[in-house]
Structures are given as structure tokens and as C-alpha cells.
Amino acid sequence: MQDFPFHVQLSPAPPPPAPPAPSPPPARWSPPGASLLGHPAPSFAGVNYLYARHHTLVHIIMDKFMQLDTATRLPKWDARLFPTGLTVEELIDVLGAPPVSDGDKKEDQPRKKYGLMEVHELGGGRWAAGQVVLRGSERAGKTLREMGWVETRGFEAKPVWLKIHEEGI
């Protein structure tokens, strides 16, 4: 029998392709007021943010159009804590409601005024419109606490559901 100076080796099968990289998580909505001077709070090196002592939990409805009186799906929403000493006017601003402006107004279109609408869950997918507070109104100067949106809401008491409201004037 003859010795061969080499050995026959079978090569292993090629490795399976690498799985695709996971897609990044969807970006979480963040209202304009979630930053201080254009920086997310708190992000200044060496600076800490002193949080307010009392907060209320507010559920913000993101859907621009929402059918209130008929059974519907749960609207797209986001929950945030807000200081109870914040005024409704400030809340309207930090949630990003546009100001009243004639800059984009066309001749045949009425000006729009923006504010917040409180919405109440009725059950079974139904909702009811609650109070509306428009930017610049007397009630817009009240604090969240004065509106009844206190620390217990969303925990021991019914949650606060708000949505940006626009009204032609």
C-alpha cells in the first residue's frame, strides 16, 4: 500500500448567513416642552433638574380626529407626568399646539384657536367630550390643580385624558 504525502480533508459547509440586525425601537413621541433650551431635561453636564413636588398623570390623545360618541378603537396616546402648578396655557404650549396665526390664513378660511379638550371614557370604546380650554381664555390661566387635575388622577381617581383641540374663530 502506498502512503500519500497529503491527507484528504472535506471542508465544512459554509456557515449560515447572519440573521438580520434587529430594527431599532420606534421613536417615542416627545412634546416640544420635554426639553429645556433645546436640550432634553436634564442633560447639562454638572447640572441637575429640581423636580416639582406634586405631579398629575395626564394621558395625551395623539389622534387628531377622534370619534367620540360611537364605539371605536383605543386612540393612540402617551402618558406623561406634569407638575400640578403648571398653568393650562403652559401645558397647551409644551404639548405643541400651534399659536393663533394669520400668517398661513387664506382669505376664505377662518382663523383657528387652539387649546385642550378633556375627554372622558364611557366604556365599551366610547368617549365623551368634556370641557374645552382655549389658549388665552380665563381658564387657561388656571393651574392643573385648580382644574382638578391633581396627584390622585390616574391612580386613585379617574385618569385625565386630554387632546389638542382646534376651533375656528
Coordinates of N, CA, C and O in Angstrom, one line a residue, residues 40-150:
P40 N -32.8 68.0 25.9 CA -33.7 67.2 26.8 C -33.3 67.4 28.3 O -32.2 67.6 28.6
A41 N -34.3 67.5 29.1 CA -34.1 67.8 30.5 C -33.9 66.5 31.3 O -34.5 65.6 31.0
P42 N -33.0 66.4 32.2 CA -31.8 67.3 32.4 C -30.6 66.7 31.6 O -30.3 65.5 31.8
S43 N -29.9 67.5 30.8 CA -28.8 67.0 30.1 C -27.6 67.9 30.1 O -26.7 67.7 29.4
F44 N -27.6 68.9 31.0 CA -26.5 69.8 31.1 C -25.4 69.1 32.0 O -25.7 68.7 33.1
A45 N -24.2 69.1 31.6 CA -23.1 68.5 32.4 C -23.0 69.2 33.7 O -22.9 70.4 33.7
G46 N -23.1 68.4 34.8 CA -22.9 69.0 36.1 C -24.1 69.8 36.6 O -24.1 70.4 37.7
V47 N -25.3 69.7 35.9 CA -26.5 70.4 36.3 C -27.6 69.4 36.5 O -27.8 68.6 35.7
N48 N -28.2 69.5 37.7 CA -29.4 68.6 38.0 C -30.7 69.4 37.9 O -30.7 70.6 38.2
Y49 N -31.7 68.8 37.6 CA -33.0 69.4 37.5 C -33.8 69.2 38.8 O -33.8 68.0 39.3
L50 N -34.3 70.2 39.4 CA -35.1 70.1 40.6 C -36.6 69.9 40.2 O -37.2 70.8 39.7
Y51 N -37.1 68.7 40.4 CA -38.5 68.4 40.0 C -39.5 69.0 41.0 O -39.2 69.1 42.2
A52 N -40.7 69.3 40.5 CA -41.8 69.8 41.3 C -42.2 68.8 42.3 O -42.0 67.6 42.0
R53 N -42.7 69.2 43.4 CA -43.1 68.2 44.4 C -44.4 67.4 44.1 O -44.5 66.3 44.4
H54 N -45.3 68.1 43.4 CA -46.6 67.5 43.1 C -46.8 67.4 41.6 O -46.6 68.3 40.9
H55 N -47.2 66.2 41.2 CA -47.5 65.9 39.7 C -48.8 65.3 39.5 O -49.3 64.6 40.4
T56 N -49.3 65.4 38.3 CA -50.5 64.6 37.9 C -50.2 63.9 36.7 O -49.4 64.3 35.9
L57 N -50.8 62.7 36.6 CA -50.6 61.9 35.4 C -51.7 62.3 34.3 O -52.9 62.3 34.6
V58 N -51.2 62.6 33.1 CA -52.1 63.1 32.0 C -51.9 62.1 30.9 O -50.7 61.9 30.5
H59 N -53.0 61.6 30.3 CA -52.9 60.8 29.1 C -53.2 61.7 28.0 O -54.3 62.3 27.9
I60 N -52.3 61.8 27.0 CA -52.4 62.7 25.9 C -52.9 61.9 24.7 O -52.2 61.0 24.3
I61 N -54.0 62.2 24.1 CA -54.5 61.5 22.9 C -53.8 62.1 21.7 O -53.9 63.3 21.5
M62 N -53.2 61.3 20.9 CA -52.4 61.7 19.8 C -53.2 61.8 18.5 O -52.8 62.5 17.6
D63 N -54.3 61.1 18.4 CA -55.1 61.1 17.2 C -55.7 62.5 17.0 O -56.4 63.0 17.9
K64 N -55.5 63.0 15.8 CA -56.1 64.4 15.5 C -57.6 64.3 15.5 O -58.2 65.2 16.0
F65 N -58.1 63.3 14.8 CA -59.6 63.2 14.7 C -60.0 62.0 15.5 O -59.4 60.9 15.3
M66 N -60.9 62.1 16.3 CA -61.4 61.1 17.2 C -62.9 61.0 17.3 O -63.5 62.1 17.6
Q67 N -63.5 59.9 17.0 CA -64.9 59.8 17.0 C -65.3 59.6 18.5 O -64.9 58.7 19.1
L68 N -66.1 60.5 19.0 CA -66.3 60.5 20.5 C -67.5 59.6 20.9 O -67.5 58.9 21.8
D69 N -68.7 59.8 20.2 CA -69.9 59.2 20.7 C -70.2 57.8 20.2 O -71.1 57.2 20.7
T70 N -69.3 57.2 19.4 CA -69.5 55.9 18.9 C -68.4 55.0 19.4 O -67.3 55.5 19.6
A71 N -68.7 53.7 19.5 CA -67.6 52.8 19.9 C -66.5 52.8 18.8 O -66.7 52.8 17.6
T72 N -65.3 52.9 19.3 CA -64.1 53.0 18.4 C -62.9 52.3 19.1 O -63.0 51.9 20.2
R73 N -61.9 52.2 18.4 CA -60.7 51.6 18.9 C -60.1 52.5 19.9 O -60.4 53.7 19.9
L74 N -59.2 52.0 20.7 CA -58.5 52.8 21.7 C -57.6 53.8 20.9 O -56.8 53.4 20.0
P75 N -57.7 55.1 21.2 CA -56.9 56.0 20.4 C -55.4 55.9 20.7 O -55.0 55.3 21.8
K76 N -54.5 56.4 19.8 CA -53.1 56.4 20.1 C -52.9 57.5 21.2 O -53.4 58.6 21.1
W77 N -52.1 57.1 22.2 CA -52.0 58.0 23.3 C -50.6 57.8 24.0 O -49.9 56.9 23.7
D78 N -50.2 58.8 24.8 CA -49.0 58.8 25.6 C -49.3 59.4 26.9 O -50.1 60.3 27.1
A79 N -48.7 58.8 28.0 CA -48.9 59.3 29.3 C -47.7 60.0 29.8 O -46.5 59.6 29.6
R80 N -47.9 61.2 30.5 CA -46.8 62.0 31.0 C -47.2 62.5 32.4 O -48.4 62.7 32.7
L81 N -46.2 62.8 33.2 CA -46.4 63.4 34.5 C -46.1 64.9 34.3 O -45.1 65.3 33.6
F82 N -47.0 65.8 34.8 CA -46.9 67.2 34.7 C -47.0 67.8 36.1 O -47.8 67.3 36.9
P83 N -46.2 68.8 36.4 CA -46.4 69.5 37.7 C -47.8 70.1 37.9 O -48.3 70.7 36.9
T84 N -48.4 69.9 39.0 CA -49.8 70.5 39.2 C -49.8 72.0 39.2 O -50.8 72.6 39.1
G85 N -48.6 72.6 39.4 CA -48.5 74.1 39.4 C -48.4 74.7 38.0 O -48.5 75.9 37.9
L86 N -48.3 73.8 37.0 CA -48.3 74.3 35.6 C -49.6 74.9 35.3 O -50.7 74.3 35.6
T87 N -49.7 76.0 34.5 CA -50.9 76.5 34.1 C -51.4 75.8 32.8 O -50.6 75.1 32.1
V88 N -52.7 75.8 32.5 CA -53.2 75.1 31.3 C -52.6 75.8 30.1 O -52.2 75.1 29.1
E89 N -52.4 77.1 30.1 CA -51.7 77.8 29.0 C -50.3 77.2 28.7 O -50.0 76.9 27.6
E90 N -49.6 77.0 29.8 CA -48.2 76.4 29.6 C -48.3 75.0 29.1 O -47.5 74.6 28.3
L91 N -49.3 74.2 29.6 CA -49.5 72.9 29.1 C -49.8 72.8 27.6 O -49.3 72.0 26.9
I92 N -50.7 73.8 27.2 CA -51.0 73.9 25.8 C -49.7 74.1 25.0 O -49.5 73.5 23.9
D93 N -48.9 75.0 25.5 CA -47.6 75.3 24.8 C -46.7 74.1 24.7 O -46.1 73.8 23.7
V94 N -46.5 73.4 25.9 CA -45.5 72.3 25.9 C -46.0 71.1 25.1 O -45.2 70.3 24.7
L95 N -47.3 71.0 24.9 CA -47.8 69.9 24.1 C -47.7 70.2 22.6 O -48.0 69.4 21.8
G96 N -47.3 71.5 22.3 CA -47.1 71.8 20.9 C -48.3 72.3 20.1 O -48.2 72.2 18.9
A97 N -49.3 72.8 20.8 CA -50.4 73.4 20.0 C -49.9 74.6 19.3 O -49.3 75.4 19.9
P98 N -50.2 74.8 18.0 CA -49.8 76.0 17.3 C -50.4 77.2 17.8 O -51.6 77.2 18.3
P99 N -49.7 78.3 17.8 CA -50.4 79.6 18.2 C -51.4 80.1 17.1 O -51.3 79.6 16.0
V100 N -52.2 81.0 17.5 CA -53.2 81.6 16.6 C -52.3 82.5 15.7 O -51.5 83.3 16.1
S101 N -52.4 82.3 14.4 CA -51.6 83.0 13.5 C -52.3 83.3 12.2 O -53.1 82.5 11.7
D102 N -52.1 84.6 11.7 CA -52.7 85.0 10.5 C -51.8 84.7 9.3 O -52.1 84.8 8.2
G103 N -50.5 84.3 9.6 CA -49.5 84.1 8.6 C -49.9 83.0 7.5 O -49.6 83.2 6.4
D104 N -50.6 82.0 7.9 CA -51.0 80.9 7.0 C -52.4 81.1 6.5 O -52.9 80.3 5.7
K105 N -53.1 82.1 7.0 CA -54.5 82.2 6.8 C -54.8 82.6 5.3 O -54.2 83.5 4.8
K106 N -55.7 81.9 4.7 CA -56.2 82.3 3.4 C -57.5 83.1 3.6 O -58.1 83.0 4.6
E107 N -57.8 83.8 2.6 CA -59.0 84.8 2.6 C -60.3 84.1 3.1 O -61.0 84.6 3.9
D108 N -60.5 82.9 2.5 CA -61.8 82.2 2.8 C -61.8 81.3 4.0 O -62.7 80.6 4.3
Q109 N -60.6 81.2 4.7 CA -60.5 80.3 5.9 C -60.6 81.1 7.2 O -59.9 82.1 7.3
P110 N -61.4 80.6 8.2 CA -61.4 81.3 9.4 C -60.1 81.1 10.2 O -59.4 80.1 10.0
R111 N -59.7 82.0 11.1 CA -58.6 81.8 12.0 C -59.0 80.6 12.9 O -60.1 80.4 13.2
K112 N -58.0 79.9 13.4 CA -58.2 78.8 14.3 C -57.6 79.2 15.6 O -56.5 79.8 15.7
K113 N -58.3 78.8 16.7 CA -57.7 79.0 18.0 C -57.6 77.6 18.6 O -58.4 76.7 18.4
Y114 N -56.5 77.4 19.3 CA -56.1 76.0 19.8 C -56.2 76.0 21.4 O -56.1 77.0 22.0
G115 N -56.4 74.8 21.9 CA -56.5 74.6 23.3 C -56.5 73.1 23.6 O -56.0 72.3 22.8
L116 N -57.1 72.8 24.7 CA -57.2 71.4 25.1 C -58.6 71.0 25.4 O -59.4 71.8 25.8
M117 N -58.9 69.8 25.0 CA -60.3 69.2 25.3 C -60.0 68.0 26.3 O -59.2 67.2 26.0
E118 N -60.8 68.0 27.4 CA -60.8 66.9 28.3 C -61.7 65.9 27.7 O -62.8 66.2 27.3
V119 N -61.3 64.6 27.7 CA -62.2 63.6 27.1 C -62.4 62.5 28.2 O -61.5 62.2 29.0
H120 N -63.6 62.0 28.3 CA -63.9 61.0 29.3 C -64.3 59.7 28.7 O -65.0 59.6 27.8
E121 N -63.7 58.6 29.4 CA -64.0 57.3 28.9 C -65.4 56.9 29.4 O -65.7 57.1 30.6
L122 N -66.2 56.4 28.5 CA -67.6 55.9 28.9 C -67.6 54.4 29.0 O -68.6 53.9 29.5
G123 N -66.6 53.7 28.5 CA -66.6 52.3 28.5 C -67.1 51.7 27.1 O -67.8 52.4 26.4
G124 N -66.7 50.5 26.8 CA -67.1 49.9 25.5 C -66.6 50.6 24.3 O -67.2 50.6 23.3
G125 N -65.4 51.3 24.5 CA -64.8 52.0 23.4 C -65.4 53.4 23.1 O -65.1 54.0 22.0
R126 N -66.3 53.8 23.9 CA -67.0 55.1 23.7 C -66.3 56.2 24.6 O -65.9 55.9 25.7
W127 N -66.4 57.4 24.1 CA -65.8 58.6 24.7 C -66.7 59.7 24.7 O -67.6 59.8 23.8
A128 N -66.6 60.6 25.6 CA -67.5 61.8 25.7 C -66.6 63.1 25.8 O -65.6 63.1 26.5
A129 N -66.9 64.1 25.1 CA -66.2 65.4 25.1 C -66.5 66.0 26.5 O -67.6 66.0 27.0
G130 N -65.4 66.5 27.1 CA -65.5 67.3 28.3 C -65.3 68.7 28.1 O -65.5 69.3 27.0
Q131 N -64.7 69.4 29.1 CA -64.5 70.8 29.0 C -63.4 71.1 28.0 O -62.5 70.3 27.7
V132 N -63.5 72.3 27.3 CA -62.5 72.8 26.4 C -62.0 74.1 27.0 O -62.7 74.9 27.4
V133 N -60.6 74.1 27.0 CA -59.9 75.3 27.5 C -59.1 75.8 26.3 O -58.2 75.1 25.8
L134 N -59.4 77.0 25.8 CA -58.7 77.6 24.7 C -57.6 78.5 25.2 O -57.7 79.1 26.2
R135 N -56.5 78.5 24.4 CA -55.4 79.4 24.7 C -55.9 80.9 24.8 O -56.7 81.3 24.0
G136 N -55.4 81.5 25.8 CA -55.8 82.9 26.0 C -57.0 83.1 26.8 O -57.4 84.3 27.2
S137 N -57.8 82.1 27.1 CA -59.0 82.2 27.9 C -58.7 82.4 29.4 O -57.6 82.2 29.8
E138 N -59.7 82.8 30.1 CA -59.5 83.0 31.6 C -59.1 81.6 32.2 O -58.2 81.6 33.1
R139 N -59.8 80.5 31.8 CA -59.4 79.2 32.4 C -58.0 78.8 32.1 O -57.5 77.9 32.8
A140 N -57.5 79.3 31.0 CA -56.1 78.8 30.6 C -55.1 79.3 31.6 O -54.0 78.8 31.7
G141 N -55.4 80.3 32.4 CA -54.5 80.9 33.4 C -54.6 80.1 34.7 O -53.7 80.3 35.6
K142 N -55.5 79.1 34.8 CA -55.6 78.3 36.0 C -54.5 77.2 36.0 O -54.1 76.8 34.9
T143 N -54.1 76.8 37.2 CA -53.2 75.7 37.3 C -53.9 74.3 37.1 O -55.1 74.2 37.2
L144 N -53.1 73.3 36.8 CA -53.7 72.0 36.7 C -54.4 71.6 37.9 O -55.5 71.0 37.9
R145 N -53.9 71.9 39.1 CA -54.5 71.6 40.4 C -55.9 72.3 40.5 O -56.9 71.7 40.9
E146 N -55.9 73.6 40.0 CA -57.2 74.3 40.1 C -58.2 73.8 39.1 O -59.4 73.9 39.3
M147 N -57.8 73.1 38.1 CA -58.7 72.4 37.1 C -59.2 71.1 37.7 O -60.0 70.4 37.0
G148 N -58.6 70.6 38.8 CA -59.0 69.3 39.3 C -58.1 68.2 38.9 O -58.4 67.0 39.2
W149 N -57.0 68.5 38.1 CA -56.1 67.5 37.6 C -55.0 67.4 38.7 O -53.9 67.9 38.5
V150 N -55.3 66.6 39.7 CA -54.4 66.5 40.9 C -53.7 65.2 40.9 O -53.8 64.3 40.1

